[in-house]
Amino acid sequence: MLTRVLKTDKHRPSKKVLQEAAAVLKSGGLVAFPTETVYGLGANAFNENAVLKIFTAKKRPPDNPVIVHVSSMEMLNQVSTSVPRRAEKLIRELWPGPLTIVVPRSLKVPPVVSAGLETVAVRMPAHNVALGLIEHLGSPIAAPSANLSGRPSPTNAKDVYEDLNGSIDMIIDAGETFIGVESTVIQVSENRSVILRPGPIPLEILRKYLGDVEVHPSILSGGFEGVPASPGMKYRHYAPRADMIVVEGDDYERKAAKIVETVEEYLKSGLKVGCMVSEETALRLPGQVMLEALAPRNRLDLVARRIYPALRSLDRMNPDIIVAEGFPEEGIGMAIQNRLRKAAGYRILKA
Ligand code: TXA
Ligand code: MG
């Protein structure tokens, strides 16, 4: 299959591009498009066959449900028949934005979208290309991240192309995404709210609107072995090809010293070492490492934007081991830590 790449502006997308892409979706094809978080691989959410193609193209396990993207309240009401009161408040305050809400699924949504669950995950993206595409199609778009299953999510069209060229119909190239990590996923019912995946909308903000918010135990502890509430939890995600280890600790000086010490040990034993660290830590590392300096360590927003491209870039350099710096778990830091730990398969070194 030939994968067409159409370029457009991220703020003011061309009507013509959106029309062509919507035509592909209407005929049951797949289009990768940018959202504010990462690129998504979209299909018409009401077309069962089209949605099935997403799983094939990504090599995604069929028991991992996908997110439905809407551009209006009417569309939300098409995909869910009973949105809880508490969720309405969140929606009013935080949509469009990087927040996915898990609510009861309407029969209009084919079961494959939700991997057979009675619920559906819905969000309204804050990106003019994504919103414009949904509007032009006139129905919701089912879209997981546009990477091969298990690989780091794509934050630009080149990374989508690397994974999916030849297996999807079209990529809309509108440059880099704004945030760099996937949306927060929260399950909301009348009397309980549980964060299933930490993301750009942090716990602190969700608590402001909902009061009591639980964080699913798998997110806090890592090596979780219960029944996953969100099927995505059980897969090793976002993973680079090399082994990876995350160095964590509350005291920055101790953490940085531990990173330097660990890197030197690996180098001494003859390994090719990749590093993914803050700019401050990068200055302390020996010249032989394959280095990805993410951002100043107090700029967690910039760290979030760099994580996935850095993992892909390290992959291309082909190290034997990647040593990553952990970051404080506040704000978007909880999402950063969750992705780093998953990428490392929960190999954590405490400093
Ligand atoms: O930012 C994002 O959310 C991006 C962009 C493209 O919108 N999408 C994304 O989709 O990250 P995906 O498929 O890579 O992740 C969807 C997550 C998975 O962890 C999945 O298990 C969970 O949402 N999920 C989807 N439907 C669910 C449901 N009904 N109940 C619980 N979890 C669900
Ligand atoms: Mg994904």
Short mmCIF file of N, CA and C and ligand atoms in Angstrom, two decimals, residues 33 35-41 58 60 63-67 69 98 100 102-103 113-114 117-121 123 125 143-147 153 181-185 187 196-197 229-233 237-238, ligand 1:
data_model
loop_
_atom_site.label_atom_id
_atom_site.label_comp_id
_atom_site.label_asym_id
_atom_site.label_seq_id
_atom_site.Cartn_x
_atom_site.Cartn_y
_atom_site.Cartn_z
N PHE A 33 -2.79 11.33 12.15
CA PHE A 33 -2.97 12.77 12.27
C PHE A 33 -2.43 13.25 13.62
N THR A 35 -2.35 15.18 17.23
CA THR A 35 -3.17 15.77 18.29
C THR A 35 -2.19 16.59 19.13
N GLU A 36 -2.68 17.24 20.17
CA GLU A 36 -1.77 18.02 21.01
C GLU A 36 -0.79 17.15 21.78
N THR A 37 -1.13 15.84 21.97
CA THR A 37 -0.27 14.95 22.76
C THR A 37 0.74 14.22 21.87
N VAL A 38 0.23 13.28 21.07
CA VAL A 38 1.06 12.52 20.14
C VAL A 38 0.24 12.32 18.86
N TYR A 39 0.85 11.77 17.80
CA TYR A 39 0.08 11.46 16.59
C TYR A 39 -0.82 10.25 16.85
N GLY A 40 -2.03 10.29 16.29
CA GLY A 40 -2.96 9.18 16.42
C GLY A 40 -3.13 8.48 15.08
N LEU A 41 -3.54 7.20 15.13
CA LEU A 41 -3.84 6.46 13.90
C LEU A 41 -5.35 6.29 13.84
N LYS A 58 -1.01 -1.68 13.41
CA LYS A 58 -0.15 -1.44 14.58
C LYS A 58 0.40 -2.73 15.18
N ARG A 60 -1.42 -4.44 17.11
CA ARG A 60 -1.90 -4.22 18.47
C ARG A 60 -2.70 -5.40 18.95
N ASP A 63 -7.13 -7.14 22.60
CA ASP A 63 -7.78 -6.86 23.88
C ASP A 63 -7.37 -5.50 24.45
N ASN A 64 -6.71 -4.66 23.65
CA ASN A 64 -6.33 -3.32 24.12
C ASN A 64 -7.19 -2.28 23.40
N PRO A 65 -8.18 -1.71 24.10
CA PRO A 65 -9.16 -0.82 23.44
C PRO A 65 -8.54 0.51 23.01
N VAL A 66 -9.22 1.20 22.09
CA VAL A 66 -8.69 2.48 21.59
C VAL A 66 -9.59 3.64 22.04
N ILE A 67 -9.03 4.84 21.93
CA ILE A 67 -9.73 6.05 22.36
C ILE A 67 -10.56 6.61 21.21
N HIS A 69 -12.19 9.89 19.53
CA HIS A 69 -12.00 11.34 19.54
C HIS A 69 -13.23 12.04 18.98
N PRO A 98 -6.00 17.34 26.86
CA PRO A 98 -5.41 16.00 26.94
C PRO A 98 -5.97 15.14 28.07
N THR A 100 -8.74 11.97 28.74
CA THR A 100 -9.62 10.93 28.21
C THR A 100 -10.48 10.42 29.35
N VAL A 102 -13.30 7.63 30.64
CA VAL A 102 -13.90 6.32 30.38
C VAL A 102 -15.32 6.32 30.92
N VAL A 103 -16.29 6.16 30.01
CA VAL A 103 -17.72 6.24 30.35
C VAL A 103 -18.47 5.06 29.72
N VAL A 113 -13.92 -1.44 19.16
CA VAL A 113 -13.30 -0.19 19.61
C VAL A 113 -12.87 -0.31 21.06
N SER A 114 -13.74 -0.90 21.87
CA SER A 114 -13.49 -1.03 23.30
C SER A 114 -13.00 -2.41 23.68
N LEU A 117 -15.31 -4.24 25.97
CA LEU A 117 -15.73 -3.67 27.26
C LEU A 117 -17.06 -2.93 27.11
N GLU A 118 -17.76 -2.78 28.23
CA GLU A 118 -19.04 -2.04 28.24
C GLU A 118 -18.80 -0.54 28.24
N THR A 119 -17.54 -0.15 28.42
CA THR A 119 -17.20 1.27 28.50
C THR A 119 -16.51 1.73 27.22
N VAL A 120 -16.38 3.05 27.07
CA VAL A 120 -15.62 3.60 25.95
C VAL A 120 -14.79 4.77 26.48
N ALA A 121 -13.57 4.89 25.95
CA ALA A 121 -12.69 6.00 26.34
C ALA A 121 -12.85 7.11 25.31
N ARG A 123 -12.18 11.38 24.17
CA ARG A 123 -11.58 12.68 24.43
C ARG A 123 -11.81 13.64 23.28
N PRO A 125 -9.67 16.38 21.42
CA PRO A 125 -8.30 16.87 21.34
C PRO A 125 -8.22 18.38 21.13
N ALA A 143 -8.85 6.30 17.57
CA ALA A 143 -7.41 6.44 17.29
C ALA A 143 -6.54 6.13 18.50
N PRO A 144 -5.73 5.09 18.39
CA PRO A 144 -4.64 4.91 19.36
C PRO A 144 -3.44 5.72 18.86
N SER A 145 -2.36 5.73 19.62
CA SER A 145 -1.15 6.39 19.15
C SER A 145 -0.66 5.70 17.87
N ALA A 146 -0.05 6.48 16.96
CA ALA A 146 0.27 5.97 15.62
C ALA A 146 1.66 5.34 15.54
N ASN A 147 1.96 4.47 16.50
CA ASN A 147 3.22 3.74 16.50
C ASN A 147 2.93 2.25 16.36
N SER A 153 5.68 6.31 21.34
CA SER A 153 4.66 7.02 20.56
C SER A 153 5.30 8.08 19.68
N VAL A 181 3.48 13.57 25.55
CA VAL A 181 3.04 12.32 26.17
C VAL A 181 1.52 12.22 26.05
N GLU A 182 1.02 10.99 26.09
CA GLU A 182 -0.40 10.74 25.84
C GLU A 182 -1.28 11.31 26.95
N SER A 183 -2.56 11.48 26.59
CA SER A 183 -3.55 12.05 27.50
C SER A 183 -3.68 11.28 28.81
N THR A 184 -4.11 11.98 29.84
CA THR A 184 -4.51 11.35 31.10
C THR A 184 -5.78 10.54 30.83
N VAL A 185 -5.83 9.30 31.34
CA VAL A 185 -7.06 8.51 31.22
C VAL A 185 -7.68 8.35 32.60
N GLN A 187 -11.26 7.03 34.72
CA GLN A 187 -12.57 6.39 34.74
C GLN A 187 -13.43 7.12 35.75
N LEU A 196 -6.38 5.93 35.31
CA LEU A 196 -5.88 4.67 34.75
C LEU A 196 -4.55 4.88 34.04
N ARG A 197 -4.30 6.11 33.57
CA ARG A 197 -3.01 6.43 32.95
C ARG A 197 -2.70 7.89 33.26
N ALA A 229 -7.31 -2.69 35.12
CA ALA A 229 -8.55 -1.96 34.89
C ALA A 229 -8.54 -1.38 33.49
N SER A 230 -7.35 -1.09 33.01
CA SER A 230 -7.19 -0.58 31.66
C SER A 230 -6.26 -1.56 30.97
N PRO A 231 -6.76 -2.21 29.91
CA PRO A 231 -5.97 -3.29 29.31
C PRO A 231 -4.56 -2.84 28.90
N GLY A 232 -4.40 -1.55 28.59
CA GLY A 232 -3.09 -1.05 28.18
C GLY A 232 -2.03 -1.21 29.25
N MET A 233 -2.46 -1.38 30.50
CA MET A 233 -1.51 -1.45 31.61
C MET A 233 -0.58 -2.64 31.55
N HIS A 237 5.41 -1.06 27.26
CA HIS A 237 5.10 -0.01 26.31
C HIS A 237 6.29 0.86 26.01
N TYR A 238 6.19 1.67 25.00
CA TYR A 238 7.11 2.79 24.79
C TYR A 238 8.56 2.33 24.82
O1 TXA B 1 -3.12 11.24 23.88
C1 TXA B 1 -3.68 10.18 23.61
O2 TXA B 1 -4.50 9.64 24.36
C2 TXA B 1 -3.35 9.53 22.25
C3 TXA B 1 -3.86 10.47 21.15
C4 TXA B 1 -3.69 9.86 19.78
O3 TXA B 1 -5.18 10.82 21.40
N1 TXA B 1 -3.94 8.23 22.14
C5 TXA B 1 -3.50 7.16 22.83
O4 TXA B 1 -4.17 5.99 22.55
O5 TXA B 1 -2.57 7.20 23.62
P1 TXA B 1 -3.65 4.54 22.98
O6 TXA B 1 -4.54 3.58 22.32
O7 TXA B 1 -2.22 4.42 22.65
O8 TXA B 1 -3.95 4.46 24.51
C6 TXA B 1 -5.28 4.29 24.95
C7 TXA B 1 -5.28 3.94 26.41
C8 TXA B 1 -4.80 2.53 26.63
O9 TXA B 1 -4.04 2.49 27.82
C9 TXA B 1 -6.11 1.77 26.77
O10 TXA B 1 -5.97 0.58 27.47
C10 TXA B 1 -6.98 2.79 27.48
O11 TXA B 1 -6.61 4.02 26.91
N2 TXA B 1 -8.40 2.55 27.22
C11 TXA B 1 -9.07 2.68 26.07
N3 TXA B 1 -10.37 2.35 26.21
C12 TXA B 1 -10.53 1.99 27.49
C13 TXA B 1 -11.65 1.54 28.27
N4 TXA B 1 -12.85 1.40 27.73
N5 TXA B 1 -11.43 1.29 29.58
C14 TXA B 1 -10.23 1.44 30.13
N6 TXA B 1 -9.12 1.86 29.45
C15 TXA B 1 -9.28 2.13 28.15
#
